[in-house]
Coordinates of N, CA and C in Angstrom, one line a residue:
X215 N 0.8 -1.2 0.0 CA 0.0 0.0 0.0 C 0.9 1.3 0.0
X216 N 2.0 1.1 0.6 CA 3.1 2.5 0.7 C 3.4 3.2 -0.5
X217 N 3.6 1.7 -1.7 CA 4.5 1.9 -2.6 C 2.9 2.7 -4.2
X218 N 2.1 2.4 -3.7 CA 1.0 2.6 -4.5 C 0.6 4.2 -4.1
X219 N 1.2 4.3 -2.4 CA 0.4 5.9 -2.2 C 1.4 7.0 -2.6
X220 N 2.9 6.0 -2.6 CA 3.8 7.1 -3.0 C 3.9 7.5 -4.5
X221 N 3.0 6.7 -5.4 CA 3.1 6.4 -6.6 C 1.8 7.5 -6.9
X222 N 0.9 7.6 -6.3 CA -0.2 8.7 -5.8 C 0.3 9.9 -5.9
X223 N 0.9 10.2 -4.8 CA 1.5 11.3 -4.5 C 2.5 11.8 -5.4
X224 N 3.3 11.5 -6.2 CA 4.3 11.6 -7.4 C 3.1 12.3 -8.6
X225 N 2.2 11.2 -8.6 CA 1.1 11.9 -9.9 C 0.6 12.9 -9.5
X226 N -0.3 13.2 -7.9 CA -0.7 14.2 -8.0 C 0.1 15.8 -7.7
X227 N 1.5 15.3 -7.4 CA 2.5 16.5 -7.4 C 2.2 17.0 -9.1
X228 N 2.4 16.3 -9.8 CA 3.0 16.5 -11.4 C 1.4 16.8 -11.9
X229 N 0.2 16.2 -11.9 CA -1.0 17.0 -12.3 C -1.1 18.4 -12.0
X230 N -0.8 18.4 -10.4 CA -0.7 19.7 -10.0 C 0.3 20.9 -10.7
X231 N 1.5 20.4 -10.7 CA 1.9 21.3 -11.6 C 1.9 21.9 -13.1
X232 N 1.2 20.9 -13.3 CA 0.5 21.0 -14.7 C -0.4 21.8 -14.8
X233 N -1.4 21.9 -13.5 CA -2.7 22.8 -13.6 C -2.1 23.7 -12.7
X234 N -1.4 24.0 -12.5 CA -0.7 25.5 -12.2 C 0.2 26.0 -13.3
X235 N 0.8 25.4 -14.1 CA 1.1 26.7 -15.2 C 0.5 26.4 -16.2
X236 N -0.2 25.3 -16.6 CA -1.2 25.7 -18.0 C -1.9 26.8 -18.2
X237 N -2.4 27.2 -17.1 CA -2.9 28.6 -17.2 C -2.5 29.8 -17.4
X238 N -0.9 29.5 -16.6 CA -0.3 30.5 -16.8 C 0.4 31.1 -18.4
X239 N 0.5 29.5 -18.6 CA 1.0 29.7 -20.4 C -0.5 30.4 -21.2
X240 N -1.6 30.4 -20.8 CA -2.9 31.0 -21.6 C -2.6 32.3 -21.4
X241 N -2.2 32.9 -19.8 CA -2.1 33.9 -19.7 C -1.4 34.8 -21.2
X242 N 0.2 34.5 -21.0 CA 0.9 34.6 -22.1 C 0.3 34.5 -22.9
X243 N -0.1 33.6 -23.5 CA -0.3 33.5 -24.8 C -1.7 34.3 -25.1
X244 N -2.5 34.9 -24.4 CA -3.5 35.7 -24.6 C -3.0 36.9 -25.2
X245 N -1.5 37.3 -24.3 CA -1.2 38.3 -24.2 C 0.1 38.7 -25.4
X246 N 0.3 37.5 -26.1 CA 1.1 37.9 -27.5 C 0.8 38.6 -28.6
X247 N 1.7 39.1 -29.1 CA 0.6 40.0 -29.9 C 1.6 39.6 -31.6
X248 N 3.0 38.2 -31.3 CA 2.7 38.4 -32.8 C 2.7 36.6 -33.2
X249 N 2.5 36.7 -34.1 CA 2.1 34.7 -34.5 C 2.7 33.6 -34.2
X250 N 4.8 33.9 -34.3 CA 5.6 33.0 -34.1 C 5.7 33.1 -32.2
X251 N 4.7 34.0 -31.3 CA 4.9 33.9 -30.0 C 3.7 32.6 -30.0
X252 N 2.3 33.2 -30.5 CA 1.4 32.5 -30.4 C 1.8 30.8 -30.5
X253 N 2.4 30.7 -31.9 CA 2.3 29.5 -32.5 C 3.3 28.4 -31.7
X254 N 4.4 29.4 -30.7 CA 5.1 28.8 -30.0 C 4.4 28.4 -28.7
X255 N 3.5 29.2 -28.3 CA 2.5 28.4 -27.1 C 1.6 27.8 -26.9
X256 N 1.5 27.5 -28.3 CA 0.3 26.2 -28.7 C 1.1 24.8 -28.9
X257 N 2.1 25.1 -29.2 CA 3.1 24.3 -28.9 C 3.8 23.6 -27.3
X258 N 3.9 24.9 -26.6 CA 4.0 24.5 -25.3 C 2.7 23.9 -24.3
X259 N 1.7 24.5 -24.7 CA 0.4 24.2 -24.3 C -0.2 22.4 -24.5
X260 N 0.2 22.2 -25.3 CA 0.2 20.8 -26.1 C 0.5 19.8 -25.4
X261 N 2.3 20.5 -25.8 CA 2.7 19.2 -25.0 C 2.8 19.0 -23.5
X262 N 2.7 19.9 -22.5 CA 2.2 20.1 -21.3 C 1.2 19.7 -21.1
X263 N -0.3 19.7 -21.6 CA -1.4 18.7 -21.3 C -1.0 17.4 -22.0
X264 N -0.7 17.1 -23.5 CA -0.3 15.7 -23.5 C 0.2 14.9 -22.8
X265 N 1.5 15.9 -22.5 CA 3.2 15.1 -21.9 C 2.7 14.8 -20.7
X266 N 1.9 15.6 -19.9 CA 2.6 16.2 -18.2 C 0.7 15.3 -17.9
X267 N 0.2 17.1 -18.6 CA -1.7 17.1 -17.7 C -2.0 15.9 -17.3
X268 N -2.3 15.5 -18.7 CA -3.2 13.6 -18.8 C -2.5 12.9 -18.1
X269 N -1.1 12.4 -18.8 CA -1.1 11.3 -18.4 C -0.9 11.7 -16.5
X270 N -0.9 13.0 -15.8 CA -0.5 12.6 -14.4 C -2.1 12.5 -13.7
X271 N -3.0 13.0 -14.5 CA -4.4 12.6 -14.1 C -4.6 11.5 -13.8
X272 N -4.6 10.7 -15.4 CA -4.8 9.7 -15.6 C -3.9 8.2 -14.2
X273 N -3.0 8.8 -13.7 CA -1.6 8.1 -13.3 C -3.0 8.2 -11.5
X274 N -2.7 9.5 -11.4 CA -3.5 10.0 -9.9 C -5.0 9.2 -9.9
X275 N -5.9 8.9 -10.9 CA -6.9 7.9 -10.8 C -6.6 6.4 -10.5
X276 N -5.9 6.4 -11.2 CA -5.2 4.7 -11.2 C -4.6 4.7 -9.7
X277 N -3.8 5.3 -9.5 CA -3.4 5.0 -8.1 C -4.3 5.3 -6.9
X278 N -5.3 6.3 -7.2 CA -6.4 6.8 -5.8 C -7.1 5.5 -6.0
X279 N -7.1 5.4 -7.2 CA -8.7 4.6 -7.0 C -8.1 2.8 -6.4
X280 N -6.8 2.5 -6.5 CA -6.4 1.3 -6.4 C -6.1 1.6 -5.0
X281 N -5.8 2.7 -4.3 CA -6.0 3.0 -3.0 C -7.0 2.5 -1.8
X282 N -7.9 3.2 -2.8 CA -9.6 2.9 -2.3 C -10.0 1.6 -1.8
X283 N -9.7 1.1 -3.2 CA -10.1 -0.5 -3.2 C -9.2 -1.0 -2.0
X284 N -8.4 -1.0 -2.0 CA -7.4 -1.9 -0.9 C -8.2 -1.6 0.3
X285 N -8.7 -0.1 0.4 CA -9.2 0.0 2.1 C -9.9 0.5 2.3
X286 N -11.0 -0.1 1.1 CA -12.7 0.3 1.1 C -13.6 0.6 2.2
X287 N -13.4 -0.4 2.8 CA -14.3 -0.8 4.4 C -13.5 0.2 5.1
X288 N -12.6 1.8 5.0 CA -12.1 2.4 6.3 C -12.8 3.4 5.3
X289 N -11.7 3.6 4.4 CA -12.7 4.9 3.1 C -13.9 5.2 3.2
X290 N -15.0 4.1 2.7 CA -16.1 4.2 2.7 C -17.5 4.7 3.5
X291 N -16.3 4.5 4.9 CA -17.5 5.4 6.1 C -16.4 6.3 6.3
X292 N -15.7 6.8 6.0 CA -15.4 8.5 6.1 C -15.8 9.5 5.7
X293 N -16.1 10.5 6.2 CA -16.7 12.0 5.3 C -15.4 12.9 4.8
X294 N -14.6 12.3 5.5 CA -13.8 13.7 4.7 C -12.8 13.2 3.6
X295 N -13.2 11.5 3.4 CA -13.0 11.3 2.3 C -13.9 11.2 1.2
X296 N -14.8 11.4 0.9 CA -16.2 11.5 0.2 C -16.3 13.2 -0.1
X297 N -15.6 14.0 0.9 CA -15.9 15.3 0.8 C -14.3 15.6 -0.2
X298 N -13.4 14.8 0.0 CA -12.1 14.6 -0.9 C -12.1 14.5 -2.3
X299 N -13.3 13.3 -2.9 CA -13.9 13.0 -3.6 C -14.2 13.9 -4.5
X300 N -15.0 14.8 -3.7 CA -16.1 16.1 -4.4 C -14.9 16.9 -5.0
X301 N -13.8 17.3 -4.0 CA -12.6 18.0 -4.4 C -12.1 17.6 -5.7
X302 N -12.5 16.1 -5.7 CA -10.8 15.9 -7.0 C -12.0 16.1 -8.2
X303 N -13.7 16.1 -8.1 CA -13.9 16.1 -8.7 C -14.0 17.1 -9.5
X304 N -14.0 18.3 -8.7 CA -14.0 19.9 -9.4 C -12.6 19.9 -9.9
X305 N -11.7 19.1 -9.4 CA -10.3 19.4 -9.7 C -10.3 18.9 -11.4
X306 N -11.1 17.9 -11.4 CA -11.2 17.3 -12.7 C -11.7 18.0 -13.8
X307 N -13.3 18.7 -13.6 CA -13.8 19.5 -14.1 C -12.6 20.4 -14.7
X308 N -12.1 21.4 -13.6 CA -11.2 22.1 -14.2 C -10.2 22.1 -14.9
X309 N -9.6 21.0 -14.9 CA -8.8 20.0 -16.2 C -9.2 20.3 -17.5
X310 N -10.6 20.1 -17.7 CA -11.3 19.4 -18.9 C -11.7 20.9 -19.1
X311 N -11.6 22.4 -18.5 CA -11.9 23.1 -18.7 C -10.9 24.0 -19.9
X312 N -10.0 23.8 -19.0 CA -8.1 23.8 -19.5 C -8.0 23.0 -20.7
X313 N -8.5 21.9 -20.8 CA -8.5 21.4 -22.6 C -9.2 22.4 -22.8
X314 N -10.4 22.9 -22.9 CA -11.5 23.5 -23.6 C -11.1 24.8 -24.2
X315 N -10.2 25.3 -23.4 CA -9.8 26.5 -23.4 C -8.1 26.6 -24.8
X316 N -7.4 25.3 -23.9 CA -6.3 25.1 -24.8 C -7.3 24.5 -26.3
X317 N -7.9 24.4 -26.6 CA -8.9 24.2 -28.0 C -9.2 25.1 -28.6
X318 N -9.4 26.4 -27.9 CA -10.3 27.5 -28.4 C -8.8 28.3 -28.5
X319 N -8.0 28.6 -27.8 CA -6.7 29.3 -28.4 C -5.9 28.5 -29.2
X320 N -6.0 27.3 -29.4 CA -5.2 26.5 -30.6 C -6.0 27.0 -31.9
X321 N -7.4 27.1 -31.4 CA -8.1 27.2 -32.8 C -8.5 28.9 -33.3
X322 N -7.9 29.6 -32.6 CA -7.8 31.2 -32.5 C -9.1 31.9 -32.1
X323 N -9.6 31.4 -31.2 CA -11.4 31.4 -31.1 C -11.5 31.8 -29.8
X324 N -10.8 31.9 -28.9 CA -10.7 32.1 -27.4 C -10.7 33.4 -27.4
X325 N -11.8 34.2 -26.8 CA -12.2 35.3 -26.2 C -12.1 36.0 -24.7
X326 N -11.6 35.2 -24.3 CA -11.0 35.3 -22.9 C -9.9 36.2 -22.6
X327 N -9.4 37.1 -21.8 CA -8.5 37.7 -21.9 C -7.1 37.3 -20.8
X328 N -6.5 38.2 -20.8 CA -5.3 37.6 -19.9 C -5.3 37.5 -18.7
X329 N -6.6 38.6 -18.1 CA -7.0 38.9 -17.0 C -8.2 37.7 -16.3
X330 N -8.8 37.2 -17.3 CA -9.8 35.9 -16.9 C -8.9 34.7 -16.7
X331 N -7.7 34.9 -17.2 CA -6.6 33.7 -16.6 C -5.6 33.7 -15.8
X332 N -5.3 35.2 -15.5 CA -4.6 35.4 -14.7 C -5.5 34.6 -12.6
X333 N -7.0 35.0 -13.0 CA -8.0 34.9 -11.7 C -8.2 33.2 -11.8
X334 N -8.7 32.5 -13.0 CA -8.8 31.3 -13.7 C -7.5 30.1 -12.8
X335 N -5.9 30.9 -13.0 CA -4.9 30.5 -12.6 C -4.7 29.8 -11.3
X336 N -5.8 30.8 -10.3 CA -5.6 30.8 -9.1 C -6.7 29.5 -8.5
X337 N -7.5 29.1 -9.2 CA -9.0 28.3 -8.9 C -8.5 26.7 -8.3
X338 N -7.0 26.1 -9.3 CA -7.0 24.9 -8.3 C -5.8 25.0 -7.0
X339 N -5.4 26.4 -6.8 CA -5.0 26.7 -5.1 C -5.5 25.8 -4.0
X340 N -6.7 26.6 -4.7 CA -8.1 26.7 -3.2 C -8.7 24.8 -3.5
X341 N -8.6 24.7 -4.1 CA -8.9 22.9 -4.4 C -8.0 21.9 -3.6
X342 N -6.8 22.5 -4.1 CA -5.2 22.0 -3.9 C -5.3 21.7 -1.9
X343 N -5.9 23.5 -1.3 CA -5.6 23.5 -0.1 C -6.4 22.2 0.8
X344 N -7.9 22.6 -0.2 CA -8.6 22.0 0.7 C -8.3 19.8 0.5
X345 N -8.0 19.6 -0.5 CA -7.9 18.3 0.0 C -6.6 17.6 0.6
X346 N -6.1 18.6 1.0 CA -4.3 18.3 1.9 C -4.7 18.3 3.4
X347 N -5.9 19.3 3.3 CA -6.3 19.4 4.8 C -7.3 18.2 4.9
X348 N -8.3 18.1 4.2 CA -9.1 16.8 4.3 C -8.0 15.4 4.6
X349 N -7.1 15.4 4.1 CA -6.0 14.0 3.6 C -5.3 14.1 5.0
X350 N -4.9 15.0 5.3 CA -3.6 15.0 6.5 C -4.1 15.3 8.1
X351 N -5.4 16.3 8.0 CA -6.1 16.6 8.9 C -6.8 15.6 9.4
X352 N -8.2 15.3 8.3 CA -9.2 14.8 8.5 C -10.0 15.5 9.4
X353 N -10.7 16.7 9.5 CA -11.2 17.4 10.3 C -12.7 16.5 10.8
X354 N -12.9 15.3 9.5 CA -14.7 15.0 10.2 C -14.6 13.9 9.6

């Protein structure tokens, strides 16, 4: 179980950093103003959700949820794991939001400015905070 949670915690370091500067690269790149800047952060955008986003999502499912399973019967009557749950789920949302967005400035269609990403940037902080304290706390 150690080797699975440290294997956890590796992916969700590296998601996380993923969804802390993906945004920040929109910032930028909202804020270019000539093609070969653009064309370069559609580039960087790319491969940072390909390389990095997904697969440390994908990595942080596989190892939470093989988590779970091992220690169903303790997990499953907890609240502030269920309330953890709700967390990674907005965390997820916001993921899929970040493709949505990297889609719309790949495709030059993003109307968003640098200032809706600069605030945008800040959204999985407050996610980040609360399931470290749910995880390490367990307030309930």
């Amino acid at each position: 179980m150690l080797w699975i949670k440290a294997f956890h915690i590796m992916s969700v370091i590296s998601w996380m950093a993923a969804l802390f500067y993906l945004p920040r690269l929109f910032v930028y790149h909202t804020m270019s103003e000539d093609e070969i800047s653009r064309e370069r952060f559609k580039i960087m955008e790319r491969k940072l959700l390909r390389g990095i986003a997904n697969p440390a999502m994908i990595a942080t499912f596989i190892f939470g949820v093989w988590m779970s399973w091992l220690g169903w019967d303790y997990y499953s009557t907890q609240i502030w794991y269920w309330c953890k749950i709700i967390l990674v789920t907005l965390l997820t949302v916001y993921h899929h939001a970040c493709i949505a967005y990297f889609k719309q400035l790949r495709d030059n269609r993003c109307s968003k400015s640098h200032r809706f990403f600069r605030v945008f940037n800040e959204l999985p902080v407050f996610l980040l905070v609360g399931i470290v304290i749910l995880v390490v706390v367990k307030p309930f």
